[in-house]
XYZ file of N, CA, C and O in Angstrom:
752
model
N -88.931 -168.911 -71.092
C -87.720 -168.527 -71.778
C -86.789 -169.725 -71.861
O -86.730 -170.533 -70.961
N -86.043 -169.813 -72.943
C -85.077 -170.875 -73.141
C -83.685 -170.264 -73.115
O -83.437 -169.247 -73.749
N -82.776 -170.855 -72.357
C -81.394 -170.397 -72.328
C -80.538 -171.525 -72.870
O -80.535 -172.622 -72.326
N -79.832 -171.266 -73.963
C -78.922 -172.265 -74.509
C -77.561 -171.608 -74.617
O -77.330 -170.762 -75.455
N -76.651 -172.014 -73.713
C -75.324 -171.425 -73.646
C -74.323 -172.562 -73.522
O -74.491 -173.464 -72.717
N -73.270 -172.525 -74.323
C -72.220 -173.528 -74.256
C -70.940 -172.829 -73.817
O -70.511 -171.868 -74.434
N -70.320 -173.311 -72.726
C -69.141 -172.655 -72.163
C -67.996 -173.639 -71.992
O -68.204 -174.834 -71.902
N -66.785 -173.107 -71.921
C -65.636 -173.920 -71.558
C -64.812 -173.155 -70.531
O -64.924 -171.940 -70.410
N -63.972 -173.856 -69.789
C -63.116 -173.199 -68.812
C -62.074 -172.395 -69.568
O -61.433 -172.887 -70.488
N -61.909 -171.148 -69.182
C -61.015 -170.244 -69.900
C -60.412 -169.271 -68.907
O -60.935 -169.075 -67.816
N -59.305 -168.636 -69.308
C -58.688 -167.641 -68.435
C -59.155 -166.230 -68.773
O -58.734 -165.274 -68.169
N -60.022 -166.108 -69.782
C -60.534 -164.793 -70.145
C -62.040 -164.885 -70.379
O -62.564 -165.954 -70.694
N -62.767 -163.767 -70.238
C -64.219 -163.798 -70.450
C -64.573 -164.202 -71.877
O -63.883 -163.860 -72.824
N -65.659 -164.952 -71.997
C -66.143 -165.411 -73.293
C -67.459 -164.718 -73.614
O -68.252 -164.444 -72.729
N -67.709 -164.477 -74.892
C -69.001 -163.952 -75.316
C -69.975 -165.123 -75.352
O -69.796 -166.060 -76.121
N -70.969 -165.098 -74.491
C -71.971 -166.150 -74.422
C -73.291 -165.599 -74.934
O -73.627 -164.454 -74.682
N -74.025 -166.417 -75.655
C -75.271 -165.959 -76.258
C -76.467 -166.697 -75.677
O -76.328 -167.784 -75.124
N -77.641 -166.088 -75.813
C -78.872 -166.736 -75.370
C -80.015 -166.241 -76.233
O -79.900 -165.257 -76.954
N -81.118 -166.966 -76.174
C -82.331 -166.555 -76.873
C -83.498 -166.750 -75.919
O -83.595 -167.777 -75.253
N -84.388 -165.756 -75.863
C -85.527 -165.786 -74.944
C -86.830 -165.949 -75.725
O -87.039 -165.287 -76.739
N -87.687 -166.851 -75.233
C -88.990 -167.116 -75.845
C -90.083 -166.960 -74.806
O -89.870 -167.224 -73.632
N -91.287 -166.586 -75.255
C -92.431 -166.576 -74.349
C -93.097 -167.951 -74.369
O -92.602 -168.884 -75.008
N -94.230 -168.070 -73.698
C -94.912 -169.377 -73.610
C -95.460 -169.860 -74.941
O -95.800 -171.032 -75.091
N -95.528 -168.977 -75.947
C -96.012 -169.359 -77.278
C -94.853 -169.600 -78.246
O -95.054 -169.649 -79.453
N -93.636 -169.724 -77.698
C -92.415 -169.949 -78.474
C -92.098 -168.813 -79.442
O -91.501 -169.026 -80.485
N -92.524 -167.591 -79.081
C -92.204 -166.415 -79.872
C -91.089 -165.648 -79.161
O -91.072 -165.584 -77.929
N -90.143 -165.050 -79.927
C -89.054 -164.305 -79.294
C -89.588 -163.148 -78.453
O -90.572 -162.514 -78.821
N -88.957 -162.915 -77.315
C -89.359 -161.826 -76.429
C -88.100 -161.109 -75.939
O -87.079 -161.742 -75.668
N -88.155 -159.780 -75.873
C -87.023 -159.005 -75.386
C -87.068 -158.933 -73.865
O -88.126 -158.718 -73.272
N -85.896 -159.128 -73.247
C -85.806 -159.157 -71.781
C -84.599 -158.363 -71.298
O -83.699 -158.040 -72.068
N -84.591 -158.097 -69.998
C -83.419 -157.592 -69.285
C -83.151 -158.601 -68.176
O -84.086 -159.148 -67.578
N -81.850 -158.843 -67.919
C -81.505 -159.857 -66.925
C -80.170 -159.532 -66.273
O -79.408 -158.687 -66.749
N -79.922 -160.224 -65.161
C -78.644 -160.131 -64.463
C -78.008 -161.507 -64.445
O -78.709 -162.521 -64.421
N -76.687 -161.535 -64.440
C -75.946 -162.772 -64.223
C -75.578 -162.767 -62.751
O -74.950 -161.825 -62.263
N -75.991 -163.815 -62.013
C -75.729 -163.886 -60.578
C -75.056 -165.209 -60.248
O -75.217 -166.203 -60.967
N -74.304 -165.215 -59.134
C -73.688 -166.468 -58.692
C -74.658 -167.228 -57.801
O -75.799 -166.790 -57.577
N -74.219 -168.353 -57.266
C -75.128 -169.196 -56.468
C -75.551 -168.559 -55.154
O -76.520 -168.982 -54.536
N -74.870 -167.488 -54.736
C -75.252 -166.765 -53.529
C -76.142 -165.567 -53.839
O -76.524 -164.837 -52.948
N -76.440 -165.357 -55.130
C -77.287 -164.250 -55.537
C -76.542 -162.959 -55.811
O -77.149 -161.935 -56.098
N -75.199 -162.990 -55.736
C -74.394 -161.791 -55.993
C -74.381 -161.502 -57.485
O -74.091 -162.362 -58.301
N -74.693 -160.223 -57.818
C -74.737 -159.809 -59.218
C -73.334 -159.754 -59.795
O -72.442 -159.119 -59.253
N -73.153 -160.431 -60.949
C -71.869 -160.452 -61.646
C -71.882 -159.430 -62.780
O -70.935 -158.682 -62.960
N -72.972 -159.433 -63.562
C -73.104 -158.478 -64.669
C -74.568 -158.383 -65.084
O -75.422 -159.070 -64.534
N -74.836 -157.544 -66.052
C -76.187 -157.359 -66.590
C -76.183 -157.656 -68.081
O -75.142 -157.577 -68.740
N -77.350 -157.971 -68.612
C -77.491 -158.200 -70.041
C -78.919 -157.895 -70.460
O -79.805 -157.782 -69.619
N -79.118 -157.751 -71.743
C -80.455 -157.611 -72.294
C -80.433 -158.079 -73.744
O -79.384 -158.144 -74.366
N -81.601 -158.408 -74.229
C -81.691 -158.820 -75.620
C -81.508 -157.602 -76.512
O -81.841 -156.480 -76.141
N -80.986 -157.869 -77.697
C -80.764 -156.795 -78.664
C -81.928 -156.731 -79.636
O -82.487 -155.676 -79.897
N -82.339 -157.880 -80.158
C -83.432 -157.947 -81.114
C -83.910 -159.391 -81.225
O -83.125 -160.315 -81.121
N -85.194 -159.571 -81.450
C -85.802 -160.887 -81.652
C -85.479 -161.869 -80.530
O -85.293 -163.053 -80.761
N -85.379 -161.384 -79.308
C -85.141 -162.249 -78.166
C -83.713 -162.747 -78.039
O -83.427 -163.593 -77.207
N -82.789 -162.230 -78.856
C -81.401 -162.690 -78.817
C -80.533 -161.680 -78.079
O -80.678 -160.482 -78.250
N -79.631 -162.196 -77.255
C -78.720 -161.338 -76.523
C -77.411 -162.043 -76.265
O -77.251 -163.225 -76.558
N -76.463 -161.303 -75.703
C -75.181 -161.904 -75.349
C -74.619 -161.201 -74.133
O -75.037 -160.096 -73.785
N -73.673 -161.859 -73.490
C -72.981 -161.275 -72.356
C -71.595 -161.889 -72.285
O -71.370 -163.001 -72.756
N -70.655 -161.144 -71.717
C -69.314 -161.671 -71.492
C -69.304 -162.341 -70.138
O -69.847 -161.821 -69.162
N -68.668 -163.507 -70.081
C -68.765 -164.323 -68.885
C -67.482 -165.117 -68.717
O -66.963 -165.689 -69.680
N -66.964 -165.164 -67.518
C -65.802 -165.979 -67.206
C -66.265 -167.168 -66.368
O -66.524 -167.037 -65.173
N -66.444 -168.337 -67.007
C -66.921 -169.495 -66.256
C -65.873 -169.978 -65.259
O -64.676 -169.909 -65.521
N -66.334 -170.440 -64.103
C -65.465 -170.970 -63.062
C -65.909 -172.395 -62.793
O -67.089 -172.650 -62.548
N -64.952 -173.311 -62.849
C -65.295 -174.714 -62.653
C -65.830 -174.936 -61.235
O -65.389 -174.314 -60.274
N -66.820 -175.817 -61.118
C -67.463 -176.203 -59.851
C -68.190 -175.045 -59.166
O -68.349 -175.040 -57.961
N -68.618 -174.049 -59.925
C -69.398 -172.954 -59.379
C -70.600 -172.726 -60.290
O -70.478 -172.783 -61.510
N -71.767 -172.481 -59.700
C -72.990 -172.294 -60.484
C -73.279 -170.806 -60.677
O -73.072 -170.008 -59.767
N -73.805 -170.491 -61.868
C -74.213 -169.137 -62.196
C -75.598 -169.191 -62.828
O -75.991 -170.212 -63.402
N -76.334 -168.085 -62.718
C -77.717 -168.061 -63.190
C -77.995 -166.781 -63.968
O -77.388 -165.745 -63.722
N -78.955 -166.881 -64.868
C -79.507 -165.729 -65.564
C -80.796 -165.394 -64.819
O -81.706 -166.221 -64.748
N -80.869 -164.209 -64.222
C -82.023 -163.800 -63.413
C -82.769 -162.700 -64.150
O -82.212 -161.621 -64.396
N -84.024 -162.960 -64.487
C -84.831 -161.956 -65.183
C -85.098 -160.761 -64.283
O -85.397 -160.911 -63.104
N -84.993 -159.562 -64.863
C -85.314 -158.336 -64.123
C -86.443 -157.578 -64.818
O -86.774 -156.476 -64.422
N -87.018 -158.177 -65.854
C -88.136 -157.552 -66.554
C -89.309 -158.527 -66.592
O -89.165 -159.700 -66.262
N -90.467 -158.057 -66.980
C -91.687 -158.866 -67.139
C -92.235 -159.439 -65.832
O -92.962 -160.419 -65.843
N -91.888 -158.874 -64.697
C -92.380 -159.321 -63.386
C -92.266 -160.844 -63.201
O -93.140 -161.481 -62.617
N -91.203 -161.416 -63.703
C -90.954 -162.855 -63.540
C -89.735 -163.003 -62.652
O -88.690 -162.416 -62.915
N -89.860 -163.773 -61.583
C -88.723 -163.982 -60.682
C -88.251 -165.421 -60.803
O -88.449 -166.236 -59.916
N -87.647 -165.719 -61.923
C -87.166 -167.078 -62.163
C -85.691 -167.031 -62.500
O -85.230 -166.121 -63.174
N -84.957 -168.021 -61.999
C -83.541 -168.155 -62.301
C -83.360 -169.248 -63.344
O -83.968 -170.311 -63.252
N -82.510 -168.986 -64.330
C -82.181 -169.970 -65.355
C -80.706 -170.303 -65.204
O -79.852 -169.425 -65.347
N -80.411 -171.562 -64.885
C -79.025 -171.954 -64.650
C -78.220 -171.892 -65.944
O -78.653 -172.366 -66.990
N -77.050 -171.287 -65.831
C -76.126 -171.246 -66.959
C -75.295 -172.520 -66.886
O -74.747 -172.835 -65.827
N -75.200 -173.263 -67.990
C -74.412 -174.502 -67.945
C -72.993 -174.214 -67.470
O -72.384 -173.215 -67.852
N -72.483 -175.105 -66.616
C -71.133 -174.902 -66.091
C -70.106 -175.219 -67.158
O -70.339 -176.017 -68.061
N -68.962 -174.561 -67.037
C -67.871 -174.817 -67.969
C -67.297 -176.200 -67.739
O -67.459 -176.794 -66.685
N -66.608 -176.693 -68.728
C -66.017 -178.019 -68.620
C -64.584 -177.990 -69.130
O -64.263 -177.230 -70.048
N -63.729 -178.789 -68.538
C -62.332 -178.864 -68.958
C -62.220 -179.349 -70.400
O -61.284 -179.021 -71.096
N -63.168 -180.162 -70.860
C -63.126 -180.690 -72.223
C -63.900 -179.821 -73.207
O -64.124 -180.222 -74.340
N -64.326 -178.660 -72.768
C -65.088 -177.777 -73.637
C -64.212 -177.118 -74.684
O -62.996 -177.312 -74.735
N -64.837 -176.344 -75.532
C -64.124 -175.638 -76.592
C -64.737 -174.257 -76.762
O -65.896 -174.043 -76.422
N -63.946 -173.345 -77.271
C -64.465 -172.033 -77.641
C -64.429 -171.928 -79.155
O -63.589 -172.539 -79.819
N -65.367 -171.179 -79.683
C -65.488 -171.027 -81.127
C -65.630 -169.549 -81.442
O -66.544 -168.894 -80.946
N -64.723 -169.033 -82.239
C -64.794 -167.648 -82.698
C -64.920 -167.653 -84.207
O -64.324 -168.490 -84.882
N -65.702 -166.707 -84.731
C -65.947 -166.636 -86.166
C -65.506 -165.281 -86.685
O -65.773 -164.248 -86.069
N -64.857 -165.311 -87.832
C -64.440 -164.087 -88.501
C -64.671 -164.269 -89.998
O -64.451 -165.354 -90.533
N -65.155 -163.217 -90.660
C -65.359 -163.279 -92.111
C -64.195 -162.590 -92.798
O -63.857 -161.469 -92.467
N -63.584 -163.302 -93.775
C -62.460 -162.759 -94.538
C -62.618 -163.141 -95.999
O -62.609 -164.336 -96.327
N -62.754 -162.154 -96.885
C -62.750 -162.392 -98.330
C -63.646 -163.554 -98.763
O -63.176 -164.535 -99.321
N -64.921 -163.472 -98.518
C -65.898 -164.501 -98.896
C -65.655 -165.850 -98.215
O -66.144 -166.875 -98.668
N -64.885 -165.855 -97.143
C -64.644 -167.063 -96.356
C -65.121 -166.806 -94.934
O -65.016 -165.699 -94.414
N -65.632 -167.852 -94.309
C -65.993 -167.795 -92.898
C -64.930 -168.617 -92.175
O -64.815 -169.828 -92.406
N -64.134 -167.957 -91.343
C -63.022 -168.612 -90.661
C -63.440 -168.910 -89.225
O -63.824 -168.007 -88.485
N -63.373 -170.189 -88.849
C -63.707 -170.618 -87.496
C -62.422 -170.936 -86.755
O -61.595 -171.708 -87.242
N -62.247 -170.327 -85.575
C -61.119 -170.632 -84.694
C -61.660 -171.485 -83.564
O -62.509 -171.027 -82.792
N -61.167 -172.703 -83.472
C -61.603 -173.620 -82.421
C -60.465 -173.751 -81.423
O -59.347 -174.113 -81.798
N -60.757 -173.447 -80.142
C -59.729 -173.517 -79.120
C -60.218 -174.344 -77.944
O -61.412 -174.344 -77.628
N -59.279 -175.032 -77.308
C -59.603 -175.870 -76.161
C -58.366 -175.998 -75.285
O -57.244 -175.936 -75.796
N -58.566 -176.192 -73.980
C -57.434 -176.446 -73.086
C -56.765 -177.755 -73.443
O -55.558 -177.877 -73.416
N -57.585 -178.767 -73.740
C -57.080 -180.088 -74.070
C -57.189 -180.322 -75.571
O -58.249 -180.129 -76.148
N -56.106 -180.746 -76.182
C -56.127 -181.054 -77.607
C -57.026 -182.262 -77.834
O -56.886 -183.291 -77.167
N -57.981 -182.128 -78.737
C -58.917 -183.215 -79.012
C -59.434 -183.116 -80.432
O -59.295 -182.078 -81.074
N -60.003 -184.197 -80.928
C -60.608 -184.207 -82.253
C -62.088 -183.877 -82.105
O -62.771 -184.399 -81.220
N -62.577 -182.985 -82.981
C -63.975 -182.565 -82.936
C -64.560 -182.607 -84.341
O -63.829 -182.703 -85.330
N -65.879 -182.539 -84.413
C -66.599 -182.418 -85.675
C -67.309 -181.074 -85.683
O -67.783 -180.613 -84.642
N -67.398 -180.453 -86.860
C -68.041 -179.152 -86.987
C -69.159 -179.259 -88.014
O -68.940 -179.741 -89.126
N -70.360 -178.841 -87.613
C -71.504 -178.830 -88.528
C -71.857 -177.389 -88.865
O -71.931 -176.539 -87.985
N -72.087 -177.146 -90.152
C -72.555 -175.846 -90.618
C -73.988 -176.037 -91.088
O -74.236 -176.820 -92.013
N -74.928 -175.387 -90.432
C -76.342 -175.563 -90.765
C -77.031 -174.257 -91.060
O -76.563 -173.177 -90.694
N -78.164 -174.393 -91.744
C -78.968 -173.224 -92.085
C -80.428 -173.633 -92.040
O -80.834 -174.573 -92.722
N -81.216 -172.950 -91.192
C -82.647 -173.225 -91.023
C -82.937 -174.702 -90.771
O -83.807 -175.307 -91.388
N -82.160 -175.298 -89.855
C -82.398 -176.673 -89.449
C -81.813 -177.731 -90.362
O -81.886 -178.910 -90.066
N -81.203 -177.333 -91.469
C -80.626 -178.287 -92.413
C -79.104 -178.197 -92.346
O -78.539 -177.107 -92.384
N -78.426 -179.333 -92.244
C -76.969 -179.346 -92.203
C -76.451 -179.258 -93.631
O -76.745 -180.106 -94.475
N -75.679 -178.210 -93.918
C -75.158 -177.988 -95.261
C -73.776 -178.596 -95.464
O -73.431 -179.001 -96.564
N -72.978 -178.621 -94.402
C -71.629 -179.178 -94.524
C -71.148 -179.643 -93.161
O -71.431 -179.012 -92.150
N -70.407 -180.758 -93.137
C -69.829 -181.294 -91.912
C -68.344 -181.516 -92.130
O -67.941 -182.052 -93.159
N -67.546 -181.106 -91.166
C -66.109 -181.368 -91.193
C -65.813 -182.290 -90.014
O -66.183 -181.989 -88.887
N -65.126 -183.388 -90.277
C -64.865 -184.392 -89.236
C -63.391 -184.434 -88.860
O -62.528 -184.119 -89.670
N -63.148 -184.876 -87.634
C -61.793 -185.076 -87.102
C -60.908 -183.836 -87.224
O -59.770 -183.898 -87.679
N -61.458 -182.702 -86.801
C -60.716 -181.447 -86.783
C -60.025 -181.335 -85.424
O -60.646 -181.583 -84.388
N -58.766 -180.978 -85.414
C -58.053 -180.785 -84.148
C -58.449 -179.445 -83.545
O -58.588 -178.454 -84.262
N -58.618 -179.434 -82.225
C -58.863 -178.155 -81.569
C -57.583 -177.329 -81.640
O -56.524 -177.839 -81.999
N -57.689 -176.066 -81.303
C -56.590 -175.107 -81.425
C -56.145 -174.978 -82.880
O -54.958 -174.952 -83.195
N -57.149 -174.938 -83.765
C -56.876 -174.776 -85.194
C -57.952 -173.887 -85.814
O -58.917 -173.517 -85.158
N -57.766 -173.568 -87.089
C -58.730 -172.777 -87.853
C -59.214 -173.590 -89.040
O -58.434 -174.324 -89.639
N -60.499 -173.439 -89.365
C -61.038 -174.030 -90.587
C -61.844 -172.965 -91.317
O -62.320 -172.014 -90.706
N -61.967 -173.144 -92.625
C -62.682 -172.163 -93.442
C -63.873 -172.801 -94.135
O -63.809 -173.963 -94.538
N -64.935 -172.022 -94.259
C -66.103 -172.387 -95.052
C -66.286 -171.308 -96.101
O -66.103 -170.121 -95.804
N -66.663 -171.697 -97.294
C -66.963 -170.734 -98.346
C -68.303 -170.088 -98.023
O -69.309 -170.781 -97.863
N -68.343 -168.773 -97.929
C -69.571 -168.057 -97.574
C -70.685 -168.286 -98.600
O -71.868 -168.249 -98.274
N -70.308 -168.545 -99.849
C -71.300 -168.676 -100.924
C -72.118 -169.960 -100.877
O -73.081 -170.099 -101.624
N -71.767 -170.922 -99.994
C -72.600 -172.129 -99.895
C -73.882 -171.846 -99.107
O -74.797 -172.662 -99.110
N -73.934 -170.686 -98.436
C -75.085 -170.327 -97.624
C -75.947 -169.290 -98.332
O -75.422 -168.356 -98.932
N -77.260 -169.426 -98.228
C -78.117 -168.331 -98.696
C -77.957 -167.137 -97.755
O -77.377 -167.264 -96.683
N -78.469 -165.988 -98.136
C -78.413 -164.819 -97.284
C -79.199 -165.108 -96.002
O -80.341 -165.530 -96.050
N -78.570 -164.906 -94.860
C -79.240 -165.176 -93.590
C -78.244 -165.506 -92.498
O -77.112 -165.025 -92.496
N -78.662 -166.372 -91.568
C -77.873 -166.657 -90.376
C -77.604 -168.162 -90.261
O -78.448 -168.910 -89.763
N -76.427 -168.625 -90.700
C -76.079 -170.032 -90.495
C -75.586 -170.264 -89.064
O -75.143 -169.337 -88.387
N -75.672 -171.510 -88.641
C -75.254 -171.918 -87.296
C -74.088 -172.888 -87.428
O -74.140 -173.833 -88.202
N -73.029 -172.633 -86.666
C -71.860 -173.500 -86.639
C -71.775 -174.130 -85.258
O -71.757 -173.427 -84.253
N -71.731 -175.473 -85.206
C -71.697 -176.183 -83.935
C -70.508 -177.131 -83.915
O -70.283 -177.871 -84.872
N -69.757 -177.104 -82.807
C -68.627 -178.005 -82.594
C -69.100 -179.122 -81.675
O -69.655 -178.856 -80.604
N -68.887 -180.373 -82.106
C -69.288 -181.548 -81.332
C -68.054 -182.373 -80.966
O -67.098 -182.447 -81.749
N -68.113 -183.034 -79.795
C -67.047 -183.979 -79.467
C -67.326 -185.296 -80.184
O -68.296 -185.415 -80.935
N -66.486 -186.290 -79.944
C -66.628 -187.575 -80.652
C -67.918 -188.316 -80.303
O -68.367 -189.168 -81.054
N -68.557 -187.962 -79.175
C -69.825 -188.587 -78.771
C -71.039 -187.755 -79.184
O -72.138 -187.978 -78.691
N -70.835 -186.773 -80.054
C -71.898 -185.914 -80.582
C -72.476 -184.966 -79.520
O -73.581 -184.471 -79.637
N -71.700 -184.686 -78.462
C -72.095 -183.703 -77.456
C -71.655 -182.324 -77.933
O -70.497 -182.151 -78.324
N -72.549 -181.319 -77.913
C -72.149 -179.982 -78.359
C -71.165 -179.349 -77.383
O -71.346 -179.403 -76.184
N -70.104 -178.760 -77.932
C -69.092 -178.085 -77.115
C -69.150 -176.572 -77.267
O -68.865 -175.846 -76.329
N -69.480 -176.110 -78.473
C -69.544 -174.668 -78.737
C -70.433 -174.435 -79.943
O -70.568 -175.305 -80.803
N -71.031 -173.255 -79.973
C -71.933 -172.935 -81.074
C -71.908 -171.429 -81.303
O -71.863 -170.657 -80.364
N -71.947 -171.030 -82.576
C -72.007 -169.627 -82.933
C -72.865 -169.464 -84.178
O -73.001 -170.378 -84.990
N -73.433 -168.278 -84.318
C -74.182 -167.918 -85.522
C -73.553 -166.654 -86.091
O -72.933 -165.873 -85.366
N -73.706 -166.455 -87.401
C -73.143 -165.276 -88.056
C -74.034 -164.914 -89.241
O -74.605 -165.794 -89.878
N -74.178 -163.616 -89.501
C -74.981 -163.173 -90.641
C -74.098 -163.187 -91.883
O -72.993 -162.645 -91.874
N -74.565 -163.827 -92.961
C -73.764 -163.944 -94.189
C -74.531 -163.459 -95.404
O -75.754 -163.405 -95.404
N -73.771 -163.131 -96.438
C -74.312 -162.752 -97.743
C -75.334 -161.624 -97.672
O -76.357 -161.671 -98.354
N -75.054 -160.611 -96.859
C -76.030 -159.528 -96.726
C -76.163 -158.723 -98.015
O -77.141 -158.034 -98.205
N -75.180 -158.830 -98.908
C -75.248 -158.099 -100.169
C -75.807 -158.946 -101.307
O -75.828 -158.518 -102.449
N -76.207 -160.159 -100.991
C -76.766 -161.035 -102.015
C -78.165 -160.541 -102.379
O -79.042 -160.445 -101.537
N -78.371 -160.204 -103.624
C -79.649 -159.650 -104.067
C -80.559 -160.742 -104.604
O -80.104 -161.684 -105.234
N -81.829 -160.593 -104.365
C -82.832 -161.494 -104.911
C -83.396 -160.836 -106.165
O -83.837 -159.695 -106.134
N -83.347 -161.566 -107.272
C -83.877 -161.025 -108.524
C -85.276 -161.574 -108.745
O -85.505 -162.774 -108.648
N -86.205 -160.673 -109.046
C -87.592 -161.056 -109.295
C -87.978 -160.544 -110.681
O -87.759 -159.377 -110.996
N -88.520 -161.424 -111.490
C -88.989 -161.054 -112.822
C -90.506 -161.192 -112.849
O -91.043 -162.237 -112.477
N -91.181 -160.143 -113.300
C -92.640 -160.156 -113.368
C -93.037 -159.992 -114.829
O -92.596 -159.062 -115.504
N -93.868 -160.917 -115.302
C -94.353 -160.841 -116.677
C -95.880 -160.788 -116.629
O -96.528 -161.766 -116.260
N -96.462 -159.631 -116.973
C -97.929 -159.534 -116.952
C -98.528 -160.361 -118.093
O -97.863 -160.650 -119.086
N -99.787 -160.746 -117.945
C -100.432 -161.531 -118.994
C -100.946 -160.653 -120.137
O -101.368 -161.165 -121.165
N -100.913 -159.321 -119.973
C -101.282 -158.384 -121.036
C -100.251 -157.261 -121.091
O -99.608 -156.973 -120.092
N -100.129 -156.624 -122.250
C -99.196 -155.498 -122.382
C -99.772 -154.207 -121.826
O -99.037 -153.355 -121.335
N -101.081 -154.026 -121.925
C -101.723 -152.806 -121.441
C -102.962 -153.143 -120.626
O -103.655 -154.121 -120.901
N -103.241 -152.294 -119.654
C -104.422 -152.451 -118.806
C -105.188 -151.138 -118.805
O -104.595 -150.056 -118.879
N -106.509 -151.223 -118.699
C -107.352 -150.033 -118.573
C -107.303 -149.539 -117.135
O -107.009 -150.310 -116.215
N -107.628 -148.255 -116.915
C -107.638 -147.766 -115.528
C -108.598 -148.589 -114.672
O -109.712 -148.933 -115.108
N -108.165 -148.948 -113.490
C -108.925 -149.720 -112.477
C -109.257 -151.143 -112.932
O -110.061 -151.810 -112.304
N -108.625 -151.599 -113.992
C -108.818 -152.979 -114.426
C -107.976 -153.886 -113.528
O -106.875 -153.534 -113.102
N -108.536 -155.043 -113.193
C -107.834 -155.979 -112.345
C -106.573 -156.470 -113.048
O -106.600 -156.827 -114.224
N -105.487 -156.481 -112.319
C -104.211 -156.930 -112.880
C -103.964 -158.363 -112.468
O -104.142 -158.755 -111.363
């Protein structure tokens, strides 16, 4: 399983996401607990679909936390990355064909934001101040799940979110047969 979680120090719980894979790199559904370094259970989580899940978490600086599997007879701990004072939080909201990103941080800093889809970067915004909002036009993305990543000036990821867009975008298919009429059981 792969755990990719980006956290920052905050005074309120953050929605943290993860994705679970089996040894063949295929998504797998799991159940897990969030535990501290002493093994004390903090909360529970499970995947919702396609190996993806989320949990609310309040990171504490200089303290380690783990994702502990409780399904599939696997007793392995996956360390959750610790929060950082220079981290950022990223919240996404859709408004009137716009995707609004709220970037927040304890420390005011300049960041870069990449908007990608299926491994391809579609748009980059540079030198954005934290504690601000930026908008992306939803129509630049095909129907699906784009990924928004906030990077510091050294290209280190600080926060990442995904969102489903253009769910009402229809695909039009036109079919033109090579004949106007076919006999019964004739190959088309």
